XYZ file of C-alpha atoms in Angstrom:
566
model
C 26.429 34.351 43.848
C 29.766 35.078 41.315
C 28.523 31.808 38.595
C 25.423 33.254 38.432
C 26.678 36.343 37.834
C 28.810 34.481 35.327
C 26.075 32.731 34.000
C 24.141 35.531 33.356
C 27.152 37.896 31.589
C 27.251 35.150 28.837
C 23.763 35.374 27.597
C 22.169 36.308 24.279
C 19.040 37.365 22.395
C 18.229 36.773 18.921
C 16.512 39.983 18.526
C 14.730 38.307 15.563
C 13.622 35.304 17.415
C 12.447 37.919 20.465
C 9.950 39.228 17.893
C 8.061 35.737 16.715
C 8.371 35.527 19.765
C 6.510 38.299 21.174
C 4.413 38.765 16.622
C 3.091 34.759 18.241
C 2.012 35.982 21.850
C 0.544 38.900 20.586
C -1.262 36.756 17.926
C -2.718 34.942 21.037
C -3.663 36.906 23.034
C -5.891 38.705 21.098
C -6.889 35.042 19.569
C -7.871 34.279 23.954
C -9.431 37.285 23.804
C -11.316 38.246 20.445
C -14.548 36.550 21.437
C -14.564 39.838 24.043
C -13.504 42.147 21.506
C -14.439 41.887 18.494
C -17.258 44.052 17.635
C -19.392 41.287 15.648
C -19.434 39.197 18.625
C -20.832 41.001 20.350
C -23.300 41.467 19.456
C -23.973 38.123 18.613
C -23.500 37.689 22.367
C -26.841 40.228 23.129
C -29.964 38.242 24.573
C -32.157 37.037 21.422
C -35.685 39.243 22.507
C -32.492 42.591 21.778
C -31.393 40.890 18.349
C -34.829 40.013 16.906
C -35.980 43.218 16.823
C -33.114 44.892 15.055
C -35.020 44.534 12.006
C -38.195 46.071 13.112
C -38.847 49.602 11.638
C -39.289 52.287 13.318
C -40.132 55.890 12.520
C -41.475 59.068 14.285
C -44.962 59.974 14.304
C -44.800 63.494 14.984
C -43.900 64.046 11.020
C -43.167 68.096 9.344
C -46.500 67.007 7.005
C -46.061 70.428 6.694
C -43.439 70.933 4.373
C -44.449 67.831 1.370
C -40.700 68.142 0.009
C -39.545 66.245 3.291
C -42.612 63.748 3.201
C -41.676 62.627 -0.339
C -38.258 62.169 0.666
C -38.918 60.516 4.470
C -37.517 57.606 5.702
C -38.157 55.023 8.543
C -35.250 52.801 9.759
C -34.537 50.079 11.572
C -33.791 49.793 15.083
C -30.349 48.160 14.147
C -29.271 50.863 12.926
C -30.567 53.156 15.602
C -28.600 50.767 17.338
C -25.591 52.555 15.604
C -26.252 56.242 15.291
C -28.763 58.610 16.935
C -29.477 59.989 13.429
C -32.151 59.441 11.333
C -31.512 59.171 7.434
C -34.239 62.540 7.564
C -31.720 64.562 10.355
C -29.822 67.334 9.631
C -27.084 64.558 10.749
C -24.562 68.157 11.523
C -23.291 70.140 14.504
C -24.679 72.850 12.531
C -25.008 76.215 14.564
C -21.866 74.841 17.336
C -18.528 75.989 18.506
C -15.563 74.359 17.021
C -15.070 73.070 20.549
C -18.549 72.139 21.145
C -19.016 70.275 17.845
C -14.939 68.397 18.812
C -17.581 67.364 21.782
C -20.600 65.842 19.901
C -18.552 63.828 18.060
C -16.644 62.335 20.914
C -20.978 61.767 22.670
C -21.390 60.369 19.391
C -18.431 57.823 19.611
C -20.032 56.569 22.807
C -23.148 56.395 21.377
C -22.231 54.731 19.128
C -20.162 51.606 21.320
C -23.032 51.303 24.141
C -24.884 48.393 24.512
C -28.653 48.888 23.621
C -30.706 46.565 24.962
C -34.277 47.547 24.123
C -36.345 43.896 24.329
C -39.910 45.975 23.754
C -41.696 48.381 20.963
C -44.901 49.206 19.777
C -45.431 48.585 15.880
C -48.351 48.800 14.426
C -49.637 44.864 15.140
C -48.362 45.297 18.475
C -48.309 48.034 21.283
C -46.779 48.273 25.195
C -49.498 47.486 26.759
C -47.096 50.588 30.083
C -50.665 52.222 30.840
C -52.120 49.139 32.312
C -48.210 47.143 32.280
C -46.055 49.451 35.016
C -43.597 46.321 33.980
C -43.507 47.090 30.741
C -43.243 50.956 31.198
C -40.626 50.269 33.469
C -38.820 48.529 30.843
C -38.811 50.700 28.372
C -37.850 53.576 30.320
C -34.564 50.657 31.324
C -34.222 50.074 27.630
C -34.406 54.028 26.564
C -31.376 55.153 28.552
C -29.185 53.028 26.571
C -29.367 55.698 23.979
C -28.470 58.945 25.320
C -26.604 60.797 23.749
C -25.055 64.401 24.965
C -25.132 65.549 28.510
C -27.572 65.023 31.433
C -29.303 67.058 32.880
C -30.244 67.453 36.191
C -34.175 67.535 37.099
C -35.705 70.710 39.240
C -36.069 69.099 42.879
C -39.406 67.915 44.192
C -39.003 71.914 45.932
C -38.224 73.551 43.584
C -40.532 72.871 40.689
C -43.548 72.578 43.425
C -42.306 76.281 43.986
C -42.619 77.030 40.348
C -46.191 75.200 40.043
C -47.342 77.652 42.982
C -46.023 80.807 42.027
C -47.731 79.900 38.210
C -50.955 78.953 39.583
C -51.633 82.326 41.376
C -50.175 84.003 38.430
C -53.516 82.579 36.561
C -56.467 80.194 38.202
C -57.420 78.519 35.077
C -54.133 77.069 34.563
C -54.758 73.034 34.738
C -52.422 71.849 31.653
C -50.032 70.969 33.739
C -47.334 68.634 31.835
C -47.449 71.260 29.092
C -45.987 73.466 31.381
C -43.526 71.527 33.474
C -42.745 70.203 29.639
C -41.271 73.653 28.690
C -39.011 74.508 31.855
C -37.508 71.197 31.949
C -36.778 71.653 28.220
C -36.036 75.123 27.977
C -33.152 74.474 31.590
C -31.649 71.727 28.985
C -31.336 73.541 25.949
C -29.915 76.072 28.172
C -27.085 73.357 28.670
C -26.820 72.730 25.255
C -26.423 76.413 25.061
C -22.994 75.643 28.086
C -22.207 72.362 26.802
C -22.293 72.793 22.203
C -21.414 76.750 22.360
C -24.984 77.543 20.362
C -25.586 81.442 20.429
C -29.322 81.063 22.154
C -32.032 78.277 23.816
C -33.247 79.041 19.709
C -30.295 77.903 18.434
C -29.682 74.735 21.010
C -34.445 74.153 20.348
C -33.788 74.431 16.027
C -30.427 71.021 15.964
C -32.529 69.229 18.147
C -34.991 69.615 16.634
C -34.225 69.609 13.007
C -32.056 66.005 13.711
C -34.887 64.443 15.379
C -33.807 64.409 19.128
C -36.069 64.539 22.017
C -35.608 65.337 24.998
C -36.475 62.120 28.020
C -36.519 63.370 31.850
C -36.600 60.942 34.385
C -35.819 61.156 37.785
C -31.960 61.203 37.201
C -31.933 63.662 34.702
C -32.743 65.001 30.995
C -31.118 63.579 28.557
C -31.703 63.120 24.100
C -32.351 59.968 22.787
C -33.109 58.974 18.983
C -36.994 60.046 18.326
C -38.208 57.223 16.284
C -36.586 55.025 19.529
C -38.691 57.695 22.086
C -41.676 56.416 20.138
C -40.972 52.695 19.311
C -40.681 52.962 23.603
C -43.968 53.650 24.394
C -43.896 54.347 28.514
C -45.355 56.989 31.014
C -42.332 58.898 32.057
C -41.369 60.688 34.576
C -42.837 63.909 34.064
C -46.351 62.442 34.120
C -45.316 61.342 37.545
C -44.780 64.546 38.556
C -47.447 66.484 37.361
C -49.871 63.405 39.355
C -47.437 64.672 42.239
C -48.353 68.556 41.264
C -51.819 68.010 41.482
C -52.259 66.012 44.841
C -53.099 63.017 43.214
C -50.080 60.902 44.660
C -48.102 61.844 48.041
C -44.592 62.644 48.576
C -44.180 58.804 49.293
C -45.839 56.681 46.328
C -43.574 59.356 43.414
C -40.473 58.623 45.962
C -41.319 54.677 45.750
C -41.738 55.200 41.710
C -38.736 56.729 41.281
C -37.364 53.968 44.031
C -38.659 50.950 41.585
C -37.961 52.463 38.107
C -33.962 52.562 40.117
C -35.015 49.021 40.686
C -36.392 48.377 36.693
C -32.904 49.602 35.541
C -30.625 47.762 37.660
C -32.813 44.394 37.242
C -32.438 45.107 33.022
C -28.972 45.760 33.183
C -28.325 42.929 35.494
C -30.503 40.689 32.966
C -29.289 41.543 29.160
C -25.123 41.635 31.294
C -25.870 38.692 32.799
C -27.287 36.764 29.564
C -23.970 38.320 27.530
C -21.567 37.581 30.040
C -23.523 33.437 29.950
C -23.243 33.735 26.114
C -19.679 35.222 26.329
C -18.128 32.409 28.264
C -19.307 29.870 26.346
C -18.069 31.275 23.193
C -14.559 31.327 25.005
C -15.161 27.846 25.999
C -15.647 26.942 22.316
C -12.987 29.369 20.887
C -10.517 27.527 23.884
C -11.158 24.026 22.550
C -10.990 24.408 19.052
C -7.299 26.332 18.841
C -6.077 24.059 21.311
C -6.789 20.809 19.340
C -6.580 22.435 16.100
C -3.337 23.374 17.173
C -2.935 19.640 18.729
C -3.409 18.478 14.712
C -1.690 21.115 12.712
C 1.547 19.633 15.193
C 1.168 16.250 14.722
C -0.287 15.718 11.331
C 2.691 17.565 11.016
C 4.724 15.587 12.628
C 3.130 12.655 11.187
C 3.841 13.476 7.741
C 7.201 14.028 7.996
C 8.027 10.666 8.495
C 9.026 8.542 6.368
C 7.397 5.252 5.707
C 4.932 3.073 3.520
C 2.161 2.367 5.537
C -0.897 2.714 3.702
C -2.522 6.364 4.031
C -5.612 4.411 6.291
C -3.346 3.824 8.775
C -1.224 6.219 8.689
C -4.776 8.616 8.929
C -5.520 5.935 11.913
C -1.811 6.443 13.992
C -2.858 10.644 13.876
C -5.915 10.471 15.707
C -4.450 8.792 18.521
C -1.374 11.058 19.022
C -3.907 13.724 18.970
C -6.396 12.438 21.839
C -2.853 11.353 23.460
C -1.720 14.631 23.280
C -4.987 16.412 24.042
C -5.181 14.468 27.242
C -1.609 15.812 28.335
C -2.780 18.771 27.066
C -6.122 18.784 28.891
C -5.119 20.244 31.838
C -3.660 23.547 30.436
C -6.803 23.645 28.100
C -8.739 23.447 31.200
C -6.383 26.176 32.769
C -6.324 28.387 29.994
C -10.579 28.379 30.314
C -10.088 29.969 33.113
C -8.050 32.626 32.935
C -10.196 33.384 28.983
C -13.648 32.875 31.816
C -12.490 35.442 33.923
C -11.112 37.864 31.739
C -14.736 36.980 29.951
C -16.340 37.948 32.673
C -14.187 41.204 34.065
C -14.670 42.778 30.762
C -18.185 42.160 30.565
C -18.426 43.458 33.794
C -15.790 46.692 33.181
C -18.424 46.824 30.015
C -21.643 47.957 32.341
C -19.893 50.322 34.375
C -18.913 52.350 31.176
C -22.265 51.838 30.147
C -23.749 53.139 32.943
C -21.937 56.304 33.620
C -24.434 59.255 32.602
C -21.717 61.371 31.776
C -18.984 59.272 30.186
C -16.863 61.054 27.776
C -13.516 59.561 26.172
C -14.692 57.571 23.532
C -11.271 55.162 23.918
C -13.343 53.805 27.039
C -14.516 50.508 24.859
C -10.512 50.882 23.597
C -8.582 50.470 26.523
C -11.520 47.338 28.278
C -10.815 45.890 24.557
C -7.191 46.369 26.006
C -7.169 45.534 29.611
C -8.944 42.283 28.225
C -6.534 41.609 25.944
C -3.661 41.782 28.404
C -5.372 40.408 31.141
C -2.334 37.585 31.840
C 0.050 40.189 31.754
C -2.094 42.706 33.030
C -2.537 40.129 36.706
C 0.645 39.154 35.740
C 2.354 43.143 36.595
C -0.621 44.236 38.800
C 0.370 41.213 41.539
C 4.523 42.533 41.524
C 2.972 46.269 41.709
C 1.594 44.869 45.165
C 3.598 42.306 46.254
C 5.370 43.788 49.708
C 8.752 42.063 48.833
C 9.165 43.458 44.772
C 10.767 47.330 45.514
C 9.475 50.797 45.470
C 11.422 51.522 41.774
C 9.868 47.420 40.258
C 6.230 48.420 41.457
C 7.177 52.022 39.395
C 8.197 49.846 36.251
C 5.942 47.399 36.399
C 2.928 49.744 36.475
C 4.992 51.776 33.639
C 4.484 48.882 31.377
C 1.191 48.627 31.702
C 0.784 51.971 30.884
C 2.516 52.487 27.924
C 1.095 49.637 26.512
C -2.495 50.128 27.316
C -1.636 53.147 25.238
C -0.250 52.169 22.141
C -2.957 49.385 21.941
C -5.263 51.787 22.305
C -3.913 53.762 19.035
C -4.138 50.273 17.536
C -7.530 49.927 18.408
C -8.116 53.080 16.957
C -6.578 51.858 13.461
C -9.655 50.375 13.185
C -11.611 53.121 11.519
C -9.594 54.005 9.854
C -8.794 50.561 8.025
C -12.775 50.440 7.371
C -13.164 53.439 5.520
C -9.692 52.382 3.278
C -10.701 48.430 2.758
C -14.118 49.723 1.756
C -12.272 52.276 -0.767
C -11.208 49.301 -2.431
C -14.175 47.173 -2.231
C -13.055 44.829 -0.647
C -16.155 42.763 1.168
C -16.340 42.247 5.214
C -14.409 45.234 4.904
C -15.483 46.392 8.818
C -15.328 42.744 10.211
C -11.044 42.273 8.050
C -10.463 45.941 10.461
C -11.727 45.144 12.864
C -9.325 41.552 13.341
C -6.323 43.016 11.789
C -6.859 46.612 14.194
C -7.178 44.143 16.971
C -4.480 42.339 15.565
C -1.773 44.963 15.302
C -3.027 46.425 18.801
C -2.641 43.242 20.327
C 1.441 42.619 18.727
C 2.657 46.399 19.329
C 0.857 45.618 23.597
C 3.232 43.067 23.683
C 6.212 44.216 21.724
C 6.047 46.898 24.230
C 6.191 44.124 27.053
C 8.840 43.034 25.416
C 11.508 46.157 25.025
C 10.596 47.359 28.500
C 11.686 43.670 29.536
C 14.681 43.703 27.390
C 15.392 47.600 28.468
C 15.181 45.857 31.695
C 17.600 43.095 31.096
C 19.924 45.516 29.131
C 20.763 47.424 32.506
C 20.971 43.919 34.713
C 23.514 42.690 31.850
C 25.223 45.708 31.308
C 25.826 46.276 35.007
C 26.667 42.459 35.900
C 30.558 43.069 35.557
C 30.294 45.885 38.000
C 27.932 43.959 40.428
C 31.249 40.841 39.818
C 33.208 43.300 41.498
C 30.819 45.029 43.997
C 30.730 40.959 45.424
C 34.284 40.458 44.486
C 35.286 43.548 46.721
C 32.155 42.452 49.016
C 33.380 39.050 49.580
C 37.245 40.652 50.989
C 35.630 43.210 52.893
C 33.866 40.064 54.626
C 37.095 38.502 54.843
C 38.564 41.575 56.467
C 35.999 42.444 58.652
C 36.455 38.251 59.974
C 39.782 39.341 60.686
C 39.409 42.271 62.093
C 36.844 40.544 64.183
C 38.976 37.470 65.827
C 42.016 40.245 65.827
C 39.388 42.020 68.049
C 38.513 38.983 70.331
C 42.087 38.038 70.957
C 42.182 41.539 71.663
C 40.035 40.863 74.169
C 40.852 38.338 75.305
C 43.837 39.685 76.523
C 42.648 42.871 78.126
C 40.675 40.279 80.155
C 43.604 38.699 81.581
C 45.424 42.085 82.092
C 42.450 42.770 84.124
C 42.259 39.703 86.020
C 46.144 40.231 87.467
C 45.625 43.968 88.024
C 42.526 42.683 89.750
C 44.244 40.143 91.894
C 47.883 42.932 92.776
C 44.902 45.220 94.089
C 43.473 42.582 95.912
C 46.534 42.231 97.504
C 47.633 45.566 97.750
C 43.961 45.820 99.233
C 44.845 42.723 102.229
C 48.758 43.729 102.556
C 47.155 47.122 104.021
C 44.930 45.855 105.507
C 47.570 43.215 107.363
C 49.109 46.863 108.500
C 46.040 48.530 110.012
C 46.151 45.443 112.059
C 49.299 44.744 113.053
C 49.433 48.856 113.881
C 45.983 48.080 115.493
C 48.026 45.146 117.372
C 50.191 46.842 118.691
C 48.452 49.883 120.078
C 47.072 47.101 122.267
C 49.785 45.986 123.475
C 51.333 48.811 124.058
C 48.598 49.774 126.347
C 48.644 45.893 127.425
C 52.165 46.655 128.481
C 51.233 50.197 130.277
C 48.313 48.147 132.240
C 50.918 45.933 133.684
C 53.290 48.482 134.308
C 51.364 50.473 136.170
C 49.043 47.356 138.365
C 53.379 46.036 138.919
C 53.615 49.574 140.835
C 50.737 49.199 142.216
C 51.410 46.046 143.436
C 54.438 47.905 144.976
C 52.853 50.618 146.646
C 50.775 48.125 148.349
C 53.587 46.107 149.657
C 56.022 48.516 150.964
C 53.021 50.315 152.742
C 52.338 46.518 154.573
C 55.974 46.425 156.314
C 56.015 49.981 157.389
C 52.272 49.201 159.286
C 53.610 45.972 160.078
C 57.105 47.249 161.866
C 54.973 50.920 162.796
C 53.985 48.648 166.739
C 51.653 51.416 167.423
C 49.405 50.056 164.144
């Protein structure tokens, strides 16, 4: 133990070398996670049925025909553009009427919208319409796809009991009441707009209504709640929604059980839609990850062997050197095959976890934190470090201080990484302003690389701090250990002395017990002797009495013999 401590005091660290190692590790971690953290690649992982619609033009059906100037400037947009922004080219795209807090809240909703995975797989066009009335599966598919385009709060619907009571009250007021769909829309929309007033700080319901109409946002009603979607997307994904079913229910055309089955089927279809899309994305991500890992390892080996080959001085022909290089690369790849396979397995696990977390975040109805995607990117980037830290945290043999230290390390590195990824937008604007092509992709790579290196740097700082305190106290540890050894030796002497004392004490105790036994025996002998003497005295007294009686008898006999009369 002392030799280990002494060797620890002699360890030295080269700060520059450590920083280079950190930069290398951060860059490799980012490269490992690139297929899962890159937004550009994320788009390419979507199913072909989703990607092929990106260039499809969509437009709002009900245009403001009374405003000729607006109609002259009216522009449609593509689904790819709708995937990035909830506002079409004809929207006011403003937060006019909102409070400062409400505007800030809406900006976060807008950020979440742009980050969410969109997966619309069918739209109605002039050439081909969705047969939602004839095909229930097509209808459920449209409803499932619309959930990905929600923006803002999700407002709960009236319960069936509440809406039925309201309907009966409305019928009692007017015998000619038959436009149930319009009435339902007004009741639902009023409730939704009231929530917009609370959420974004509008002055009143009318102002909230005007804002969503000016921005071409439509309220979509579903069994799980109401939410805003872009009007052009809502019109392109033709469907018969929850209001249609509720109208049939109120009119008595379908039973309570039939409405319940429709609601259940809507949920099942949504889950099936998400599992199908996410499953394809996951498989594509795994495939890209495997290709990337093989290429990364192969390129690294080829570069290394090429440098080694051409560093050597020889007069062999160039063809022979290339042949030798190829053989060396193949042999190197074979020896590294196990490491490559392990790395592929690790990245496959990271890809699956990343897509699962993305799906979870996208499915949350009221998720409001735009940093969620960046957190997932950090989790993916620091996957191996996080796994190692989690093992320490849940290791029963680890102390609480070690567990807290590892948890703090993960949280701090995660926070720094999130800040790094958040620089993406700022870098993109800067690169675009100076006219650099592919600014979006370059800024994405630079911000990701910076976030990964900074996270790795935080890990290094934490580990160095831990090592510094350990090294700083190493002399005191030696002193403590030596003191402990002295205490142990002293304790051994004390134990030996105690054992000797115990042996002497046992000897004294033996003699004491023997003397006591002798005393008891002597006392017993004396008692028995006294008893014998007493018995001897009694016997002697009896004998004397007998002699006396015998003499008396003998004397009487003599008297009787002399007495003639007798």
